[in-house]
Amino acid sequence: MSKIQYIFQAGSLYREFRERRMRFGVNLPQLTQDGVSIHKVDFVSNNYSCLLREDQDVVDNIQFPYMLFLPEGNKQFDEVIIILNGLNESEYRKFFPWAASFAASGIPTIIFPIAFLINRRPKGWFIPEEVGKKLSVRRNLEGNSTCTSYNVILSERLHEHPERFFLAGLQTYNDMIDLVNTLYCGEYRVWREDRTFSPFTKGTRVHFLGYSLGGYLALILFLGVGDNPILSQGKLIIFCSGAAINSHDPDLNANPISPLILDRNASERLIEFYKQGKNFPHMEKVEALMFKAVFLSDQSILGPNLERLKKRIRIIGSGNDKVIP
């Protein structure tokens, strides 16, 4: 495989696309620059029944646009990379240059948002006056720290109902299966100019690049359906992800306390909820079993499955990462 040149300067392109083209239900022309054609694609999730009843009516989480990056031209492709974001991401900005770089090198790329993150979160959650009130409440909780306007919404939601963490993952897991099925079966359609076209051949190989939370989710997907024909030819890169929450060495545990992710009380509540392994919902589902195995590092389940998949998975860490050591 030829070396991929990283596109560092994609800021103006990102602003143009985000501000003018990310509208659900509106067919807009693609944006083309430097050999890359960027399309807005609409998605409707049919997998929200697993959510808490009060979360099932969040329309932005059910119907939303995402980004597809194609090498410029009219040819069909037989592979695609799907990028999955991290916890509490609010924008596509971080992943935009990654996707543009892959597409410029000839590899189509999708950036797909995890449930209740990026543009699957309603704008009404972020009215400044309301955020300020919630922040004041969080800062006054006994023992709490690392409270910011950026992490206050997710902190409140997960502190109130930590099961939301898994349920959002379960919805996204099933959204991924639906998307991969559409790609593999040759049924994927994209709007271009005044008509739709199919950029992918039947039997398209689907690869994943999972960052942080997205890495956990992509790994769980491969553990669950990696041998299914829709994913059997796919490969996975896990980036800054995969740490357990119950290691005897606390320095090796995932630690989501961060001004950009969760405050202290929400993080401790979340980890305590899952750490004992008794509160995992939907344990009759294989994806719930794999979720539990990954976050609690259950080697009786992970060992044989990772051995089977090891030639298809690459893990990239960072020595400076305090969230996923």
Tab-separated table of C-alpha atoms in Angstrom:
chain	number	residue	atom	x	y	z
A	1	MET	CA	0.000	0.000	0.000
A	2	SER	CA	1.361	3.432	-0.932
A	3	LYS	CA	2.113	5.996	1.745
A	4	ILE	CA	-0.858	8.216	2.644
A	5	GLN	CA	-0.155	11.952	2.628
A	6	TYR	CA	-1.886	13.617	5.573
A	7	ILE	CA	-3.939	16.698	4.700
A	8	PHE	CA	-3.269	19.116	7.560
A	9	GLN	CA	-5.041	22.169	6.155
A	10	ALA	CA	-8.705	21.241	5.879
A	11	GLY	CA	-10.183	23.976	8.084
A	12	SER	CA	-11.779	26.143	5.382
A	13	LEU	CA	-13.166	23.074	3.640
A	14	TYR	CA	-14.643	21.845	6.909
A	15	ARG	CA	-16.301	25.166	7.713
A	16	GLU	CA	-17.832	25.364	4.246
A	17	PHE	CA	-19.284	21.871	4.526
A	18	ARG	CA	-20.459	22.091	8.142
A	19	GLU	CA	-22.118	25.485	7.852
A	20	ARG	CA	-23.832	25.099	4.484
A	21	ARG	CA	-24.373	21.429	3.753
A	22	MET	CA	-25.098	19.454	6.946
A	23	ARG	CA	-28.900	19.674	6.788
A	24	PHE	CA	-30.998	16.549	7.090
A	25	GLY	CA	-33.533	15.919	4.330
A	26	VAL	CA	-32.112	18.485	1.895
A	27	ASN	CA	-30.379	17.252	-1.259
A	28	LEU	CA	-27.317	19.425	-1.762
A	29	PRO	CA	-24.429	19.108	-4.233
A	30	GLN	CA	-21.167	17.608	-3.074
A	31	LEU	CA	-18.157	19.769	-2.312
A	32	THR	CA	-15.053	18.926	-4.359
A	33	GLN	CA	-11.514	20.102	-3.660
A	34	ASP	CA	-7.983	18.722	-4.049
A	35	GLY	CA	-9.179	15.466	-5.586
A	36	VAL	CA	-11.713	14.742	-2.826
A	37	SER	CA	-15.492	14.812	-3.213
A	38	ILE	CA	-17.382	15.289	0.089
A	39	HIS	CA	-21.031	14.264	0.311
A	40	LYS	CA	-23.691	14.790	2.962
A	41	VAL	CA	-25.579	11.509	3.465
A	42	ASP	CA	-28.770	11.162	5.516
A	43	PHE	CA	-29.294	8.276	7.949
A	44	VAL	CA	-32.417	7.179	9.820
A	45	SER	CA	-31.846	4.898	12.820
A	46	ASN	CA	-34.432	2.186	13.430
A	47	ASN	CA	-32.638	0.966	16.561
A	48	TYR	CA	-33.745	3.418	19.250
A	49	SER	CA	-36.212	1.127	21.066
A	50	CYS	CA	-33.356	-0.035	23.339
A	51	LEU	CA	-32.963	3.483	24.781
A	52	LEU	CA	-34.549	4.836	27.940
A	53	ARG	CA	-38.099	5.905	27.163
A	54	GLU	CA	-37.256	9.576	27.674
A	55	ASP	CA	-34.424	9.338	25.115
A	56	GLN	CA	-36.440	7.647	22.374
A	57	ASP	CA	-38.002	10.936	21.261
A	58	VAL	CA	-34.737	12.791	20.569
A	59	VAL	CA	-35.226	13.319	16.842
A	60	ASP	CA	-31.653	14.513	16.181
A	61	ASN	CA	-30.371	11.161	17.425
A	62	ILE	CA	-32.687	9.218	15.116
A	63	GLN	CA	-32.389	11.106	11.829
A	64	PHE	CA	-29.179	12.921	11.017
A	65	PRO	CA	-26.646	13.557	8.241
A	66	TYR	CA	-23.076	12.262	8.187
A	67	MET	CA	-20.068	12.768	5.904
A	68	LEU	CA	-18.834	10.595	3.036
A	69	PHE	CA	-15.458	11.345	1.410
A	70	LEU	CA	-14.859	9.928	-2.072
A	71	PRO	CA	-11.857	10.138	-4.380
A	72	GLU	CA	-12.887	12.459	-7.199
A	73	GLY	CA	-14.310	10.728	-10.291
A	74	ASN	CA	-17.145	8.439	-11.339
A	75	LYS	CA	-15.741	4.975	-10.588
A	76	GLN	CA	-17.203	2.498	-8.116
A	77	PHE	CA	-15.135	1.339	-5.150
A	78	ASP	CA	-14.828	-2.044	-3.450
A	79	GLU	CA	-13.720	-0.887	0.010
A	80	VAL	CA	-14.468	1.869	2.506
A	81	ILE	CA	-13.219	3.014	5.919
A	82	ILE	CA	-15.680	4.048	8.639
A	83	ILE	CA	-14.316	6.395	11.331
A	84	LEU	CA	-16.020	6.308	14.740
A	85	ASN	CA	-15.576	9.223	17.156
A	86	GLY	CA	-14.634	9.498	20.828
A	87	LEU	CA	-16.716	10.159	23.933
A	88	ASN	CA	-18.302	13.628	24.152
A	89	GLU	CA	-17.103	14.730	20.707
A	90	SER	CA	-19.122	17.726	19.538
A	91	GLU	CA	-17.772	18.185	16.001
A	92	TYR	CA	-16.383	16.339	12.995
A	93	ARG	CA	-13.421	18.741	12.948
A	94	LYS	CA	-10.819	16.334	14.402
A	95	PHE	CA	-11.664	13.581	11.933
A	96	PHE	CA	-12.160	15.715	8.833
A	97	PRO	CA	-8.449	15.791	7.829
A	98	TRP	CA	-8.169	12.047	8.505
A	99	ALA	CA	-11.052	11.257	6.170
A	100	ALA	CA	-9.878	13.745	3.536
A	101	SER	CA	-6.394	12.198	3.610
A	102	PHE	CA	-7.717	8.667	3.142
A	103	ALA	CA	-9.949	9.776	0.262
A	104	ALA	CA	-7.129	11.724	-1.402
A	105	SER	CA	-5.088	8.502	-1.335
A	106	GLY	CA	-7.912	6.611	-3.076
A	107	ILE	CA	-9.810	5.110	-0.119
A	108	PRO	CA	-13.442	6.222	0.392
A	109	THR	CA	-14.138	7.174	4.013
A	110	ILE	CA	-17.229	7.720	6.159
A	111	ILE	CA	-17.297	9.626	9.459
A	112	PHE	CA	-20.264	8.206	11.376
A	113	PRO	CA	-21.435	9.766	14.674
A	114	ILE	CA	-22.082	7.643	17.768
A	115	ALA	CA	-25.524	8.054	19.353
A	116	PHE	CA	-26.049	11.350	21.223
A	117	LEU	CA	-22.652	12.681	20.099
A	118	ILE	CA	-21.498	15.155	17.428
A	119	ASN	CA	-24.615	16.101	15.417
A	120	ARG	CA	-26.792	13.408	16.996
A	121	ARG	CA	-27.258	15.750	19.980
A	122	PRO	CA	-30.086	18.319	19.945
A	123	LYS	CA	-29.013	21.954	19.853
A	124	GLY	CA	-31.508	22.622	22.642
A	125	TRP	CA	-29.154	20.913	25.077
A	126	PHE	CA	-26.634	23.710	24.645
A	127	ILE	CA	-28.572	26.910	25.270
A	128	PRO	CA	-25.965	28.993	27.188
A	129	GLU	CA	-28.313	29.999	30.015
A	130	GLU	CA	-29.336	26.386	30.648
A	131	VAL	CA	-25.748	25.136	30.439
A	132	GLY	CA	-24.766	27.760	33.019
A	133	LYS	CA	-27.469	26.604	35.430
A	134	LYS	CA	-26.466	22.950	35.061
A	135	LEU	CA	-22.798	23.833	35.540
A	136	SER	CA	-23.580	25.641	38.790
A	137	VAL	CA	-25.419	22.556	40.076
A	138	ARG	CA	-22.567	20.192	39.125
A	139	ARG	CA	-19.923	22.414	40.752
A	140	ASN	CA	-21.864	22.415	44.014
A	141	LEU	CA	-22.081	18.619	44.262
A	142	GLU	CA	-20.056	17.277	47.188
A	143	GLY	CA	-16.633	16.028	46.128
A	144	ASN	CA	-17.051	17.008	42.505
A	145	SER	CA	-14.347	18.589	40.349
A	146	THR	CA	-13.309	19.060	36.712
A	147	CYS	CA	-16.697	20.613	35.901
A	148	THR	CA	-16.779	22.594	32.651
A	149	SER	CA	-19.363	23.947	30.264
A	150	TYR	CA	-18.065	21.403	27.761
A	151	ASN	CA	-18.590	18.262	29.860
A	152	VAL	CA	-21.603	19.302	31.947
A	153	ILE	CA	-24.358	17.895	29.700
A	154	LEU	CA	-22.837	14.426	29.321
A	155	SER	CA	-21.839	14.398	32.997
A	156	GLU	CA	-25.401	15.132	34.085
A	157	ARG	CA	-26.896	12.532	31.734
A	158	LEU	CA	-24.548	9.704	32.737
A	159	HIS	CA	-24.587	10.574	36.439
A	160	GLU	CA	-28.381	10.410	36.366
A	161	HIS	CA	-28.575	7.206	34.284
A	162	PRO	CA	-25.186	5.493	33.728
A	163	GLU	CA	-26.922	2.783	31.689
A	164	ARG	CA	-27.186	5.391	28.914
A	165	PHE	CA	-23.521	4.731	28.124
A	166	PHE	CA	-24.198	1.153	27.079
A	167	LEU	CA	-27.610	1.814	25.519
A	168	ALA	CA	-26.201	4.507	23.213
A	169	GLY	CA	-23.480	2.047	22.239
A	170	LEU	CA	-26.091	-0.632	21.559
A	171	GLN	CA	-28.061	1.686	19.286
A	172	THR	CA	-24.901	2.641	17.389
A	173	TYR	CA	-23.796	-1.006	17.166
A	174	ASN	CA	-27.030	-1.857	15.372
A	175	ASP	CA	-26.833	1.294	13.241
A	176	MET	CA	-23.394	0.084	12.140
A	177	ILE	CA	-24.758	-3.318	11.178
A	178	ASP	CA	-27.464	-1.626	9.094
A	179	LEU	CA	-24.920	0.647	7.388
A	180	VAL	CA	-22.430	-2.153	6.719
A	181	ASN	CA	-25.219	-4.349	5.323
A	182	THR	CA	-26.217	-1.592	2.912
A	183	LEU	CA	-22.610	-1.141	1.774
A	184	TYR	CA	-21.930	-4.868	1.430
A	185	CYS	CA	-25.141	-5.583	-0.484
A	186	GLY	CA	-24.506	-2.814	-3.020
A	187	GLU	CA	-27.600	-0.860	-1.939
A	188	TYR	CA	-25.797	2.300	-0.773
A	189	ARG	CA	-26.966	5.404	-2.638
A	190	VAL	CA	-25.652	8.978	-2.605
A	191	TRP	CA	-27.126	12.154	-4.056
A	192	ARG	CA	-25.017	13.749	-6.780
A	193	GLU	CA	-26.178	16.735	-8.823
A	194	ASP	CA	-29.778	15.860	-9.787
A	195	ARG	CA	-29.819	12.104	-9.164
A	196	THR	CA	-28.575	9.332	-6.886
A	197	PHE	CA	-25.709	7.010	-7.686
A	198	SER	CA	-24.092	3.945	-6.123
A	199	PRO	CA	-20.401	4.542	-5.312
A	200	PHE	CA	-19.760	1.008	-4.005
A	201	THR	CA	-19.800	-2.417	-5.629
A	202	LYS	CA	-21.632	-5.383	-4.184
A	203	GLY	CA	-19.411	-7.177	-1.664
A	204	THR	CA	-17.590	-3.992	-0.620
A	205	ARG	CA	-15.013	-4.560	2.143
A	206	VAL	CA	-15.734	-2.399	5.172
A	207	HIS	CA	-12.874	-1.366	7.475
A	208	PHE	CA	-13.050	0.628	10.715
A	209	LEU	CA	-10.877	3.233	12.413
A	210	GLY	CA	-12.162	3.639	15.959
A	211	TYR	CA	-10.897	6.502	18.111
A	212	SER	CA	-11.295	6.310	21.916
A	213	LEU	CA	-14.942	5.301	22.541
A	214	GLY	CA	-15.237	4.517	18.836
A	215	GLY	CA	-12.402	1.997	19.200
A	216	TYR	CA	-14.267	0.108	21.915
A	217	LEU	CA	-17.418	0.095	19.809
A	218	ALA	CA	-15.669	-1.063	16.640
A	219	LEU	CA	-13.874	-3.825	18.564
A	220	ILE	CA	-17.180	-5.002	20.060
A	221	LEU	CA	-18.647	-5.016	16.541
A	222	PHE	CA	-15.805	-7.196	15.225
A	223	LEU	CA	-16.046	-9.523	18.229
A	224	GLY	CA	-19.783	-9.870	17.648
A	225	VAL	CA	-20.117	-10.148	13.863
A	226	GLY	CA	-16.541	-10.109	12.566
A	227	ASP	CA	-16.970	-13.508	10.913
A	228	ASN	CA	-20.253	-12.535	9.264
A	229	PRO	CA	-19.791	-12.090	5.486
A	230	ILE	CA	-20.538	-8.364	5.794
A	231	LEU	CA	-17.362	-7.871	7.889
A	232	SER	CA	-15.287	-10.980	7.235
A	233	GLN	CA	-12.913	-9.122	4.880
A	234	GLY	CA	-12.731	-5.987	6.996
A	235	LYS	CA	-9.837	-4.729	9.105
A	236	LEU	CA	-9.829	-2.626	12.259
A	237	ILE	CA	-7.526	0.052	13.637
A	238	ILE	CA	-8.085	0.913	17.303
A	239	PHE	CA	-6.610	4.304	18.178
A	240	CYS	CA	-6.188	5.442	21.818
A	241	SER	CA	-8.734	2.921	23.024
A	242	GLY	CA	-9.278	-0.448	24.673
A	243	ALA	CA	-8.258	0.037	28.326
A	244	ALA	CA	-10.359	-1.841	30.888
A	245	ILE	CA	-11.991	-0.259	33.955
A	246	ASN	CA	-11.199	-2.953	36.543
A	247	SER	CA	-7.432	-3.478	36.397
A	248	HIS	CA	-5.660	-4.097	39.724
A	249	ASP	CA	-3.210	-1.392	38.632
A	250	PRO	CA	-5.228	1.871	38.615
A	251	ASP	CA	-2.705	3.452	36.255
A	252	LEU	CA	-3.856	1.034	33.548
A	253	ASN	CA	-7.564	1.794	33.860
A	254	ALA	CA	-9.565	4.023	31.540
A	255	ASN	CA	-10.088	7.385	33.236
A	256	PRO	CA	-12.708	9.635	31.609
A	257	ILE	CA	-12.268	12.482	34.133
A	258	SER	CA	-11.447	15.365	31.820
A	259	PRO	CA	-12.583	18.948	31.153
A	260	LEU	CA	-13.565	17.657	27.711
A	261	ILE	CA	-15.293	14.406	28.740
A	262	LEU	CA	-16.727	13.909	32.260
A	263	ASP	CA	-16.496	15.530	35.667
A	264	ARG	CA	-15.266	13.504	38.655
A	265	ASN	CA	-18.635	12.488	40.115
A	266	ALA	CA	-20.047	11.374	36.768
A	267	SER	CA	-16.910	9.380	35.943
A	268	GLU	CA	-16.871	7.619	39.305
A	269	ARG	CA	-20.594	6.863	39.069
A	270	LEU	CA	-20.196	5.458	35.549
A	271	ILE	CA	-17.237	3.229	36.382
A	272	GLU	CA	-18.748	1.972	39.636
A	273	PHE	CA	-21.995	1.118	37.834
A	274	TYR	CA	-20.231	-1.190	35.362
A	275	LYS	CA	-17.173	-2.279	37.340
A	276	GLN	CA	-18.870	-5.076	39.307
A	277	GLY	CA	-20.368	-6.538	36.137
A	278	LYS	CA	-23.869	-6.807	37.608
A	279	ASN	CA	-25.600	-3.877	35.954
A	280	PHE	CA	-25.169	-4.612	32.273
A	281	PRO	CA	-28.575	-4.491	30.544
A	282	HIS	CA	-29.622	-6.768	27.669
A	283	MET	CA	-27.223	-9.545	28.655
A	284	GLU	CA	-29.123	-11.940	26.401
A	285	LYS	CA	-27.531	-10.147	23.437
A	286	VAL	CA	-24.069	-11.119	22.178
A	287	GLU	CA	-23.123	-7.449	21.864
A	288	ALA	CA	-23.855	-6.919	25.573
A	289	LEU	CA	-21.680	-9.909	26.439
A	290	MET	CA	-18.830	-8.498	24.328
A	291	PHE	CA	-19.289	-5.006	25.812
A	292	LYS	CA	-18.906	-6.463	29.286
A	293	ALA	CA	-15.909	-8.585	28.251
A	294	VAL	CA	-14.067	-5.607	26.739
A	295	PHE	CA	-14.625	-3.132	29.576
A	296	LEU	CA	-13.943	-5.731	32.296
A	297	SER	CA	-11.114	-7.436	30.367
A	298	ASP	CA	-12.684	-10.908	30.569
A	299	GLN	CA	-9.896	-12.996	29.050
A	300	SER	CA	-12.021	-16.152	28.920
A	301	ILE	CA	-14.069	-14.413	26.220
A	302	LEU	CA	-11.541	-11.978	24.760
A	303	GLY	CA	-8.637	-14.431	24.505
A	304	PRO	CA	-9.987	-16.866	21.890
A	305	ASN	CA	-11.846	-14.157	19.980
A	306	LEU	CA	-8.843	-11.846	19.723
A	307	GLU	CA	-6.657	-14.774	18.713
A	308	ARG	CA	-9.074	-15.466	15.871
A	309	LEU	CA	-9.108	-11.813	14.762
A	310	LYS	CA	-5.506	-10.794	15.526
A	311	LYS	CA	-4.364	-10.586	11.887
A	312	ARG	CA	-7.147	-8.098	11.162
A	313	ILE	CA	-6.707	-5.748	14.135
A	314	ARG	CA	-4.056	-3.111	14.841
A	315	ILE	CA	-3.888	-1.091	18.070
A	316	ILE	CA	-2.217	2.331	18.284
A	317	GLY	CA	-1.720	3.979	21.675
A	318	SER	CA	-0.196	7.191	22.976
A	319	GLY	CA	2.232	7.499	25.861
A	320	ASN	CA	0.721	10.882	26.716
A	321	ASP	CA	-2.883	9.681	26.867
A	322	LYS	CA	-4.267	10.090	30.408
A	323	VAL	CA	-7.787	8.912	29.503
A	324	ILE	CA	-6.816	5.625	27.819
A	325	PRO	CA	-3.335	4.769	29.229
